[in-house]
Coordinates of C-alpha atoms and ligand atoms in Angstrom, one line a residue:
M12 CA 79.4 134.4 73.0
R13 CA 78.5 137.0 70.4
F14 CA 76.1 139.4 71.7
S15 CA 74.5 139.9 68.3
K16 CA 73.4 136.3 68.4
M17 CA 72.2 136.1 72.0
L18 CA 68.6 136.4 73.3
V19 CA 69.2 139.3 75.6
P20 CA 66.3 141.7 74.8
T21 CA 67.2 144.7 76.9
L22 CA 64.7 147.4 77.4
R23 CA 65.2 151.2 77.6
D24 CA 62.3 151.8 80.1
V25 CA 61.5 150.5 83.5
P26 CA 58.5 148.2 83.1
A27 CA 55.6 149.8 84.9
E28 CA 54.5 146.6 86.8
A29 CA 57.8 146.1 88.5
E30 CA 58.1 147.6 92.0
V31 CA 61.4 146.3 93.4
V32 CA 64.7 146.8 91.7
S33 CA 65.5 143.2 91.1
H34 CA 62.2 142.7 89.2
Q35 CA 62.8 145.9 87.2
L36 CA 66.4 145.0 86.3
L37 CA 65.7 141.3 85.5
L38 CA 63.1 142.5 82.9
R39 CA 65.1 145.5 81.7
A40 CA 68.3 143.6 81.2
G41 CA 66.6 140.9 79.2
F42 CA 67.1 138.2 81.8
M43 CA 63.5 137.0 82.0
R44 CA 60.0 137.5 80.7
K45 CA 56.6 137.0 82.4
S46 CA 54.4 134.2 81.2
T47 CA 51.5 134.8 83.6
G48 CA 51.1 136.1 87.2
G49 CA 54.0 134.9 89.2
M50 CA 55.5 132.7 86.5
Y51 CA 58.5 133.6 84.4
S52 CA 60.6 132.2 81.6
Y53 CA 64.3 132.5 82.3
L54 CA 66.3 133.8 79.3
P55 CA 70.0 132.7 78.7
M56 CA 71.6 135.4 81.0
A57 CA 69.3 134.5 84.0
W58 CA 69.7 130.8 83.3
R59 CA 73.5 131.0 83.5
V60 CA 73.2 132.8 86.9
L61 CA 70.8 130.2 88.2
K62 CA 73.0 127.3 87.0
K63 CA 75.9 128.9 88.9
I64 CA 73.9 129.3 92.1
E65 CA 72.7 125.7 91.7
N66 CA 76.3 124.5 91.2
I67 CA 77.4 126.3 94.4
V68 CA 74.6 124.7 96.2
R69 CA 75.3 121.3 94.7
E70 CA 79.0 121.4 95.6
E71 CA 78.3 122.3 99.2
M72 CA 75.6 119.7 99.5
D73 CA 77.8 117.0 98.0
A74 CA 80.7 118.0 100.2
S75 CA 78.4 117.7 103.2
G76 CA 77.6 114.1 102.3
A77 CA 74.1 114.7 100.9
Q78 CA 73.1 112.8 97.7
E79 CA 71.3 114.4 94.8
I80 CA 68.1 112.8 93.6
M81 CA 65.1 113.9 91.6
M82 CA 61.5 113.2 92.6
P83 CA 58.4 113.9 90.6
I84 CA 56.9 117.4 90.7
M85 CA 53.4 115.9 90.5
Q86 CA 52.4 114.1 93.7
P87 CA 49.4 111.9 94.5
A88 CA 46.9 113.2 97.0
E89 CA 47.1 110.0 99.1
I90 CA 50.5 110.8 100.6
W91 CA 49.3 114.2 101.7
Q92 CA 46.2 112.7 103.2
E93 CA 48.3 110.3 105.1
S94 CA 50.4 113.2 106.6
G95 CA 47.2 115.2 107.2
R96 CA 48.4 118.1 105.1
W97 CA 46.0 117.7 102.1
G98 CA 43.5 119.9 103.8
A99 CA 45.9 121.9 106.0
Y100 CA 47.9 123.2 103.0
G101 CA 44.9 125.2 101.8
A102 CA 44.7 127.4 98.7
E103 CA 48.4 127.7 98.2
M104 CA 48.6 124.2 96.8
I105 CA 47.9 123.8 93.1
R106 CA 45.7 120.7 92.7
L107 CA 44.8 118.8 89.6
K108 CA 43.2 115.6 88.4
D109 CA 44.3 113.0 85.9
R110 CA 42.1 111.2 83.3
H111 CA 41.0 108.7 85.9
N112 CA 39.9 111.5 88.2
R113 CA 42.6 110.8 90.7
E114 CA 43.8 113.8 92.6
Y115 CA 47.3 115.3 92.6
C116 CA 49.2 118.4 93.5
L117 CA 52.2 120.2 92.0
G118 CA 54.8 119.9 94.8
P119 CA 55.0 123.0 97.0
T120 CA 57.6 121.0 99.0
H121 CA 58.4 117.3 99.3
E122 CA 58.3 116.0 102.8
E123 CA 55.5 113.5 102.1
M124 CA 57.1 112.3 98.8
V125 CA 60.6 111.8 100.3
T126 CA 59.2 110.1 103.5
T127 CA 57.3 107.7 101.3
L128 CA 60.3 107.1 99.2
I129 CA 62.8 106.5 102.0
K130 CA 60.5 104.3 104.1
G131 CA 60.2 101.9 101.2
D132 CA 63.9 101.2 101.1
V133 CA 65.5 102.1 104.4
R134 CA 64.7 99.5 107.1
S135 CA 67.8 99.3 109.2
Y136 CA 69.9 101.5 111.5
R137 CA 72.8 100.6 109.3
Q138 CA 71.4 102.7 106.5
L139 CA 71.2 105.8 108.6
P140 CA 72.0 108.6 108.7
L141 CA 71.0 109.5 105.1
H142 CA 70.5 112.9 103.4
V143 CA 69.0 113.3 100.0
Y144 CA 68.3 116.6 98.1
Q145 CA 67.0 117.8 94.8
I146 CA 67.0 121.1 92.8
Q147 CA 63.7 121.6 91.2
D148 CA 60.7 123.8 90.4
K149 CA 58.2 124.2 93.2
F150 CA 54.7 125.5 92.9
R151 CA 52.8 127.6 95.4
D152 CA 49.7 129.5 94.5
E153 CA 50.7 132.5 96.6
R154 CA 48.0 134.8 97.8
R155 CA 50.1 137.8 96.6
P156 CA 52.7 136.8 94.0
R157 CA 54.8 139.9 93.6
F158 CA 58.3 141.4 93.3
G159 CA 59.1 139.1 90.4
L160 CA 61.3 136.2 91.5
M161 CA 61.0 137.2 95.1
R162 CA 57.6 135.7 95.5
S163 CA 56.6 133.8 92.5
R164 CA 54.2 130.9 92.0
D165 CA 56.7 128.7 90.2
F166 CA 60.2 129.0 91.7
I167 CA 63.4 127.0 91.8
M168 CA 64.2 125.4 95.2
E169 CA 66.9 123.2 96.5
D170 CA 65.2 121.0 99.0
G171 CA 67.0 118.5 101.2
Y172 CA 65.8 116.0 103.8
S173 CA 67.9 114.2 106.5
F174 CA 67.0 111.0 108.2
D175 CA 68.6 110.0 111.4
R176 CA 68.3 107.4 114.1
D177 CA 67.8 109.8 117.0
E178 CA 67.8 113.5 118.0
A179 CA 71.6 113.5 118.5
G180 CA 72.0 112.5 114.9
L181 CA 69.5 115.2 113.8
D182 CA 71.5 117.8 115.7
V183 CA 74.6 116.8 113.7
A184 CA 72.7 116.9 110.4
Y185 CA 71.2 120.2 111.3
K186 CA 74.5 121.8 112.1
T187 CA 76.1 120.4 109.0
M188 CA 73.4 122.0 106.9
Y189 CA 73.5 125.3 108.8
D190 CA 77.2 125.4 108.0
A191 CA 76.7 124.3 104.4
Y192 CA 74.1 127.0 103.8
T193 CA 76.3 129.6 105.4
R194 CA 79.0 128.7 102.9
V195 CA 76.6 128.8 100.0
F196 CA 75.4 132.3 100.7
N197 CA 79.0 133.5 101.4
R198 CA 80.1 132.1 98.1
C199 CA 77.2 133.9 96.4
G200 CA 78.7 137.2 97.7
L201 CA 75.6 138.0 99.9
K202 CA 75.4 140.0 103.1
F203 CA 73.1 137.8 105.2
R204 CA 72.3 136.7 108.6
P205 CA 71.0 133.4 110.0
V206 CA 68.1 134.1 112.4
E207 CA 66.1 132.1 114.7
A208 CA 62.8 131.2 113.0
D209 CA 59.3 130.2 114.1
S210 CA 59.0 126.4 114.0
G211 CA 55.3 126.4 114.3
A212 CA 53.6 123.7 116.3
I213 CA 56.9 121.8 116.7
G214 CA 58.2 124.6 118.8
G215 CA 61.6 124.9 120.4
S216 CA 64.7 126.4 118.7
G217 CA 64.4 124.0 115.8
S218 CA 64.7 126.4 112.9
H219 CA 66.8 129.1 111.4
E220 CA 66.2 131.3 108.3
F221 CA 68.9 132.8 106.2
M222 CA 68.0 136.4 105.7
V223 CA 69.6 138.6 103.1
I224 CA 69.6 142.1 104.6
A225 CA 67.7 144.4 102.2
D226 CA 65.0 147.1 102.6
S227 CA 62.9 145.5 100.0
G228 CA 62.7 142.3 102.1
E229 CA 59.3 141.1 103.1
A230 CA 60.5 139.7 106.4
E231 CA 61.3 141.7 109.5
I232 CA 64.2 140.6 111.8
V233 CA 65.5 141.8 115.1
Y234 CA 69.1 141.6 116.2
C235 CA 70.8 142.4 119.4
N236 CA 73.3 145.2 119.5
D237 CA 75.3 143.6 122.3
C238 CA 75.2 139.8 121.6
D239 CA 74.8 137.6 118.6
Y240 CA 71.1 137.0 119.0
A241 CA 69.0 137.5 115.8
A242 CA 65.5 136.3 115.1
N243 CA 62.6 136.7 112.8
V244 CA 60.2 139.0 114.6
E245 CA 57.6 136.2 114.3
K246 CA 59.7 134.1 116.5
A247 CA 61.5 136.6 118.8
E248 CA 60.5 135.8 122.4
L249 CA 59.9 138.4 125.0
H250 CA 60.1 138.2 128.8
T251 CA 57.3 139.3 131.0
I252 CA 57.4 142.9 132.1
K253 CA 56.9 143.2 135.8
T254 CA 55.0 146.2 137.1
A255 CA 55.1 147.6 140.6
D256 CA 52.4 146.4 143.0
E257 CA 49.4 148.6 143.5
A258 CA 46.2 148.2 145.6
A259 CA 43.3 147.0 143.5
L260 CA 40.6 149.7 143.1
P261 CA 36.9 148.8 142.5
L262 CA 36.0 147.9 138.9
E263 CA 34.1 150.7 137.1
K264 CA 32.3 151.1 133.8
V265 CA 32.8 154.5 132.3
E266 CA 31.3 156.2 129.2
T267 CA 33.9 156.8 126.5
P268 CA 31.9 158.3 123.6
H269 CA 33.6 158.2 120.1
C270 CA 36.8 156.7 121.6
K271 CA 37.6 153.7 119.4
T272 CA 41.3 153.7 119.4
I273 CA 43.4 153.1 122.5
A274 CA 45.1 156.5 122.0
E275 CA 41.7 158.2 122.0
V276 CA 40.5 156.4 125.1
C277 CA 43.7 157.1 127.1
E278 CA 43.6 160.8 126.0
F279 CA 39.9 161.0 127.1
L280 CA 40.4 159.2 130.4
K281 CA 43.8 161.0 131.0
L282 CA 45.5 157.6 131.5
P283 CA 49.0 156.7 130.4
V284 CA 48.8 154.2 127.5
E285 CA 50.8 151.6 129.7
K286 CA 47.7 151.5 131.9
S287 CA 45.5 150.3 129.1
V288 CA 44.9 147.0 127.4
K289 CA 44.1 146.7 123.7
A290 CA 42.4 143.9 121.8
V291 CA 42.9 142.2 118.4
A292 CA 40.3 139.6 117.3
Y293 CA 40.7 136.8 114.8
D294 CA 38.3 134.3 113.2
S295 CA 40.1 131.0 112.8
D296 CA 39.6 127.2 112.3
K297 CA 39.5 127.1 116.2
G298 CA 36.7 129.7 116.4
L299 CA 36.9 133.3 117.6
I300 CA 40.2 134.3 119.2
L301 CA 40.3 137.5 121.3
C302 CA 43.9 138.6 122.1
F303 CA 44.8 141.3 124.6
V304 CA 48.2 143.1 125.0
R305 CA 49.3 146.3 126.7
G306 CA 48.0 149.4 124.9
D307 CA 51.4 150.3 123.5
H308 CA 52.3 146.8 122.4
E309 CA 51.4 144.9 119.2
V310 CA 50.1 141.4 118.8
N311 CA 52.3 138.8 117.1
E312 CA 49.9 136.8 114.9
V313 CA 52.3 133.8 114.6
K314 CA 52.6 133.5 118.4
V315 CA 48.8 133.5 118.6
I316 CA 48.5 130.8 116.0
N317 CA 51.0 128.6 117.8
A318 CA 49.3 129.3 121.2
V319 CA 45.9 128.3 120.0
G320 CA 47.0 125.6 117.6
A321 CA 45.1 127.2 114.7
T322 CA 46.2 126.7 111.1
E323 CA 44.9 130.0 109.7
V324 CA 43.5 133.2 111.2
E325 CA 41.9 136.3 109.7
M326 CA 40.6 139.5 111.1
A327 CA 37.3 138.8 112.9
A328 CA 34.0 139.8 111.4
E329 CA 31.7 142.0 113.4
E330 CA 29.1 139.2 113.5
S331 CA 31.6 136.8 115.1
L332 CA 32.2 139.5 117.7
A333 CA 28.5 140.0 118.3
K334 CA 28.0 136.3 118.8
A335 CA 30.7 136.3 121.6
G336 CA 29.0 139.3 123.2
T337 CA 31.4 142.0 122.2
V338 CA 31.8 144.8 119.6
G339 CA 34.7 146.2 117.6
G340 CA 36.5 149.1 119.2
Y341 CA 35.2 148.2 122.7
M342 CA 36.5 144.7 123.2
G343 CA 37.7 143.7 126.7
P344 CA 38.4 140.4 128.5
V345 CA 35.9 141.1 131.3
G346 CA 32.8 139.0 131.1
I347 CA 33.7 137.0 127.9
D348 CA 32.2 133.5 127.9
L349 CA 35.2 131.3 127.3
D350 CA 33.0 128.8 125.5
K351 CA 32.3 131.4 122.9
A352 CA 35.8 132.7 122.3
T353 CA 39.4 131.7 123.2
V354 CA 40.8 134.6 125.2
V355 CA 44.5 134.8 124.8
V356 CA 46.2 137.3 127.1
D357 CA 49.8 138.4 126.9
Q358 CA 51.9 137.4 130.0
S359 CA 52.8 141.1 130.7
V360 CA 49.1 142.1 130.9
M361 CA 48.6 139.6 133.8
E362 CA 51.2 141.7 135.8
M363 CA 49.3 145.0 135.3
H364 CA 47.0 146.6 137.9
N365 CA 44.0 148.9 137.6
V366 CA 44.0 149.0 133.8
C367 CA 41.5 150.3 131.3
C368 CA 40.0 148.1 128.6
G369 CA 36.9 147.9 126.4
A370 CA 33.6 147.0 128.2
N371 CA 32.2 144.9 125.3
E372 CA 29.6 147.6 124.7
E373 CA 29.5 150.4 122.2
G374 CA 30.7 153.7 123.9
Y375 CA 32.0 152.2 127.1
H376 CA 35.2 151.1 128.7
M377 CA 36.1 149.5 132.0
I378 CA 38.6 151.1 134.4
N379 CA 40.5 149.6 137.4
V380 CA 40.4 146.2 135.8
N381 CA 42.7 143.8 137.6
P382 CA 43.6 140.6 135.7
G383 CA 42.9 137.5 137.8
R384 CA 40.3 139.3 139.9
D385 CA 38.2 140.6 137.1
F386 CA 38.8 138.0 134.3
K387 CA 40.5 134.6 133.7
P388 CA 41.8 134.1 130.2
S389 CA 41.8 130.8 128.3
I390 CA 45.6 131.1 127.6
V391 CA 48.3 133.3 129.1
T392 CA 51.5 133.4 127.2
D393 CA 53.9 135.6 125.2
I394 CA 51.9 137.0 122.2
R395 CA 53.6 140.3 121.9
L396 CA 55.4 141.5 118.8
I397 CA 59.0 142.6 119.5
Q398 CA 59.8 146.2 118.8
A399 CA 63.0 148.1 118.2
G400 CA 64.5 149.0 121.6
D401 CA 62.9 146.0 123.4
P402 CA 65.3 144.0 125.6
C403 CA 67.2 141.1 124.0
P404 CA 65.8 137.8 125.3
H405 CA 69.3 136.5 125.6
C406 CA 71.4 139.2 127.2
G407 CA 69.0 142.1 128.0
G408 CA 70.7 144.5 125.6
K409 CA 68.6 146.5 123.2
V410 CA 67.4 145.0 119.9
S411 CA 67.2 146.8 116.5
K412 CA 65.1 145.9 113.5
A413 CA 66.0 145.3 109.9
R414 CA 64.3 143.9 106.8
G415 CA 65.4 140.7 105.2
I416 CA 64.8 138.5 102.3
E417 CA 64.5 134.8 103.3
V418 CA 66.7 132.9 101.0
G419 CA 66.9 129.7 102.9
Q420 CA 65.6 127.8 105.9
V421 CA 66.8 124.8 108.0
F422 CA 64.2 123.0 110.1
K423 CA 64.2 120.1 112.6
L424 CA 61.1 118.1 111.8
F425 CA 61.9 115.4 114.5
T426 CA 59.3 112.6 113.9
K427 CA 56.4 114.7 112.6
Y428 CA 56.3 113.0 109.2
S429 CA 57.9 109.7 110.1
K430 CA 55.2 109.1 112.8
A431 CA 52.3 110.2 110.7
M432 CA 53.5 108.2 107.7
N433 CA 55.0 105.3 109.5
A434 CA 58.6 105.7 108.4
T435 CA 60.5 103.4 110.8
Y436 CA 63.8 101.6 111.0
L437 CA 64.9 98.7 113.1
D438 CA 67.6 99.5 115.7
E439 CA 70.5 97.3 116.9
N440 CA 68.1 95.4 119.2
G441 CA 65.6 94.8 116.4
K442 CA 63.2 97.4 117.9
E443 CA 61.2 99.6 115.5
N444 CA 61.7 103.4 115.8
P445 CA 60.5 106.4 113.9
M446 CA 63.2 108.0 111.8
V447 CA 64.2 111.5 113.0
M448 CA 64.0 114.0 110.2
G449 CA 65.2 117.4 109.2
C450 CA 64.4 119.5 106.1
Y451 CA 66.4 122.2 104.4
G452 CA 65.5 124.6 101.6
I453 CA 67.2 127.2 99.5
G454 CA 65.2 129.5 97.2
V455 CA 67.6 129.4 94.2
S456 CA 65.6 131.8 92.0
R457 CA 64.9 134.1 95.0
T458 CA 68.6 134.1 95.8
M459 CA 69.3 135.5 92.3
A460 CA 66.8 138.3 92.9
A461 CA 68.2 138.9 96.4
T462 CA 71.7 139.2 95.0
I463 CA 70.4 142.0 92.6
E464 CA 68.7 143.7 95.5
Q465 CA 72.0 144.0 97.3
N466 CA 74.2 144.6 94.2
N467 CA 72.9 147.4 91.9
D468 CA 73.2 151.1 91.2
K469 CA 71.3 153.5 89.0
D470 CA 72.8 152.0 85.9
G471 CA 72.0 148.4 86.5
M472 CA 73.1 145.1 88.1
I473 CA 76.6 144.5 89.6
W474 CA 77.3 140.8 89.6
P475 CA 79.6 139.1 92.2
V476 CA 82.1 137.2 90.0
A477 CA 81.0 133.8 91.4
I478 CA 77.6 134.0 89.9
A479 CA 77.9 136.6 87.1
P480 CA 76.3 135.4 83.9
F481 CA 79.7 136.3 82.1
H482 CA 82.8 137.7 83.6
V483 CA 83.9 140.0 80.9
V484 CA 82.4 142.0 78.0
V485 CA 84.6 143.1 75.1
V486 CA 83.3 146.2 73.4
P487 CA 84.7 147.2 70.0
V488 CA 83.7 150.9 70.0
N489 CA 83.9 151.6 66.3
T490 CA 82.7 148.8 64.1
K491 CA 83.7 150.8 61.0
D492 CA 87.3 150.7 62.1
A493 CA 88.6 147.4 60.8
E494 CA 91.9 147.3 62.7
S495 CA 90.4 147.9 66.2
T496 CA 87.5 145.6 65.5
A497 CA 89.9 142.8 64.5
K498 CA 91.9 143.5 67.7
A499 CA 88.7 143.2 69.7
E500 CA 88.0 139.9 68.1
E501 CA 91.5 138.7 68.9
I502 CA 91.2 139.7 72.5
Y503 CA 87.8 138.0 72.8
E504 CA 89.3 134.8 71.3
N505 CA 92.3 134.9 73.7
L506 CA 90.1 135.4 76.7
R507 CA 87.7 132.7 75.6
K508 CA 90.5 130.2 75.0
A509 CA 91.9 131.0 78.4
G510 CA 88.6 129.9 80.0
V511 CA 87.3 133.4 80.8
E512 CA 83.5 133.6 80.4
V513 CA 83.4 136.4 77.8
V514 CA 80.9 138.1 75.5
I515 CA 81.8 140.3 72.6
D516 CA 79.3 143.1 71.9
D517 CA 79.6 142.8 68.1
R518 CA 76.4 144.7 67.4
N519 CA 76.4 147.5 65.0
E520 CA 75.4 150.0 67.6
R521 CA 76.8 153.3 69.0
P522 CA 79.3 152.9 71.8
G523 CA 76.8 154.7 74.2
V524 CA 74.2 151.9 73.6
K525 CA 76.8 149.2 74.3
F526 CA 78.1 150.8 77.4
K527 CA 74.6 151.3 78.8
D528 CA 73.8 147.6 78.2
A529 CA 77.1 146.5 79.7
D530 CA 76.3 148.4 82.8
L531 CA 72.8 147.2 82.9
I532 CA 73.8 143.6 82.6
G533 CA 76.5 144.2 85.1
Y534 CA 79.5 142.1 83.8
P535 CA 82.3 142.5 86.5
L536 CA 84.8 143.7 83.9
R537 CA 84.3 145.7 80.6
V538 CA 87.1 145.8 78.0
V539 CA 86.9 148.7 75.6
V540 CA 88.9 148.4 72.3
G541 CA 89.0 151.6 70.2
P542 CA 91.3 153.2 67.7
K543 CA 92.5 155.9 70.1
T544 CA 93.5 153.7 73.0
L545 CA 94.9 151.1 70.6
A546 CA 97.1 153.8 69.0
A547 CA 98.6 154.4 72.4
G548 CA 99.1 150.6 72.6
N549 CA 96.4 149.9 75.2
I550 CA 93.1 148.4 76.0
E551 CA 90.8 150.0 78.6
V552 CA 89.5 147.7 81.3
K553 CA 86.9 149.0 83.8
A554 CA 85.5 147.3 86.9
R555 CA 81.7 147.6 87.1
R556 CA 81.6 147.6 90.9
T557 CA 84.4 150.1 91.7
G558 CA 84.6 152.1 88.5
E559 CA 88.3 151.6 88.6
V560 CA 89.9 151.8 85.1
R561 CA 93.2 150.2 84.1
M562 CA 95.0 150.7 80.8
L563 CA 96.5 147.3 79.9
P564 CA 99.3 147.3 77.2
V565 CA 98.2 145.0 74.3
T566 CA 101.8 143.8 74.0
E567 CA 101.8 142.4 77.5
D568 CA 99.9 139.4 79.0
Y569 CA 96.5 141.2 79.4
V570 CA 94.7 137.8 79.7
A571 CA 96.7 137.0 82.9
A572 CA 96.1 140.6 84.2
I573 CA 92.3 140.3 83.6
K574 CA 92.1 136.8 85.2
E575 CA 94.0 138.1 88.2
W576 CA 91.8 141.1 88.5
L577 CA 88.7 138.9 88.4
Q578 CA 90.1 136.8 91.2
A579 CA 90.6 139.9 93.3
L580 CA 87.1 141.3 92.7
Ligands
LIG20 P1 58.0 132.7 102.7 O1 57.9 132.8 104.2 O2 58.8 133.8 102.0 O3 56.7 132.5 102.0 P2 58.5 130.0 103.2 O4 59.1 130.0 104.5 O5 57.1 129.6 103.0 O6 58.8 131.4 102.4 P3 60.0 127.6 102.7 O7 59.0 126.6 102.7 O8 60.9 127.8 103.9 O9 59.4 129.0 102.3 O10 60.9 127.3 101.4 C1 62.3 127.4 101.3 C2 62.8 128.5 100.5 O11 62.1 128.6 99.2 C3 62.5 129.9 101.2 O12 63.6 130.2 102.1 C4 62.6 130.8 100.0 O13 63.9 131.2 99.7 C5 62.1 130.0 98.8 N1 60.7 130.4 98.5 C6 59.6 130.1 99.2 N2 58.5 130.6 98.6 C7 58.9 131.2 97.5 C8 58.2 131.9 96.5 N3 56.9 132.1 96.5 N4 59.0 132.5 95.5 C9 60.3 132.3 95.5 N5 61.0 131.7 96.4 C10 60.3 131.1 97.4
LIG21 MG1 60.7 129.4 105.2

């Protein structure tokens, strides 16, 4: 390609709206332009990268026995009503009506669509297992679209769905996809980690997320320093902390003026924070939820949602607290009417003795509270958020925290959709059974952004060869010098004919401008052709990632040398 003819509108300045480096560089390097909030047009450079990621995904999916299909983006409301998700999906779903006033959505995902499709044509055990996938734009009206392609409202996803006769079949499909996704992200050149993920109401260890390790990641993961345990913090389980036995003292209400935070209360009462219990309250579709954890612990919202079976929670309003007979800053489990609020208490709190907690009255706390004696919760379970230094749930070693970008997820659905939507098959004995399903997704456009997050420096992007938009840029440094310019054209032609993906920066620009753009776009190799080096019989080739420079004699097989170098990068 000739750079002078390409639509690569590079910018000199960092666009003000972009906070993370991938967003900044995608705009600056002329890879994409914003259309409206969370929606982007991909320009040729980005589109080439996306196609390459898609092709890696396609190759690995096909090699795993999955078959590519394409389903409509627009989906009728009826199938979502059938699964029960038309209401549950909430504001994230983009809904629209046709001229007959029938309701539709733009697919945020395709479980309903694919289940409807497959149940129409698959009737017998002989047709299973089956795995279909597609690569397509998905639409989610995210509450906070941000960070460019990391969280957009229109994004490219590979979504696959497996159908099996039984759970043993699903286990095989799941493992096959886990391995295929691992290969995909390895081939993309990413540093990533599969982690145990929350599988919501379905529970169990039925899901993994593939996390690209990056400080800009929105997800938090924990990993064990001693074994291979790794999990999303949302999911990471914790064992109960046992506390030494103590004689129960009489319950007492004490005045704690102006002590709203747990730190202030403990300071005032001269109590260690491990002797206190703190509260977090949520309003939800299941009513008010009052959660209690040890004073120095944090509440894990996802665990609370799963424990209560809620779909959505938000911080409780003061009036909800008032209705349940409590008040912000002084909430406690003692005396709460369980008909007015669901009281969820962390398992470790139940082991504590003589603790301090709010008295449900402005300016007062209770001391010598003994769980069991002084209150009975609605639910006792693990609702604590894991922290760095906590014991690993598998081996007891210490866990560390890191940030990650979720680029993919694999999920055992079991019979959630097949039962709700009546997707059955007849087994060997002519008996009807629900199909056992799995679903698998890769964020293709987010993967491009994640790659940039991991591969950049102050000058721009540094593409791994496998998904670079082009492999080589040839830069004639002096367009007024006919001889070296002609040589650059010849080198460009030779590389092109040999199948190297190459650009010639034939613009009538100063060398400094061309070098800056080459670094910004991040081609793995840059070939500089100028009168001086040519006079010495050489071309100068520089690797973007390492900065290594090699002088290659023009009289020798520089094409082979460049190809070899690309292979080694
Ligand atoms: P997140 O937790 O980041 O919102 P998710 O778990 O809701 O993502 P999935 O339903 O698992 O997303 O979708 C599969 C993949 O699609 C994700 O792993 C991610 O790579 C990608 N993806 C999801 N939402 C977005 C988005 N808003 N923008 C870009 N990619 C996305
Ligand atoms: Mg996910």
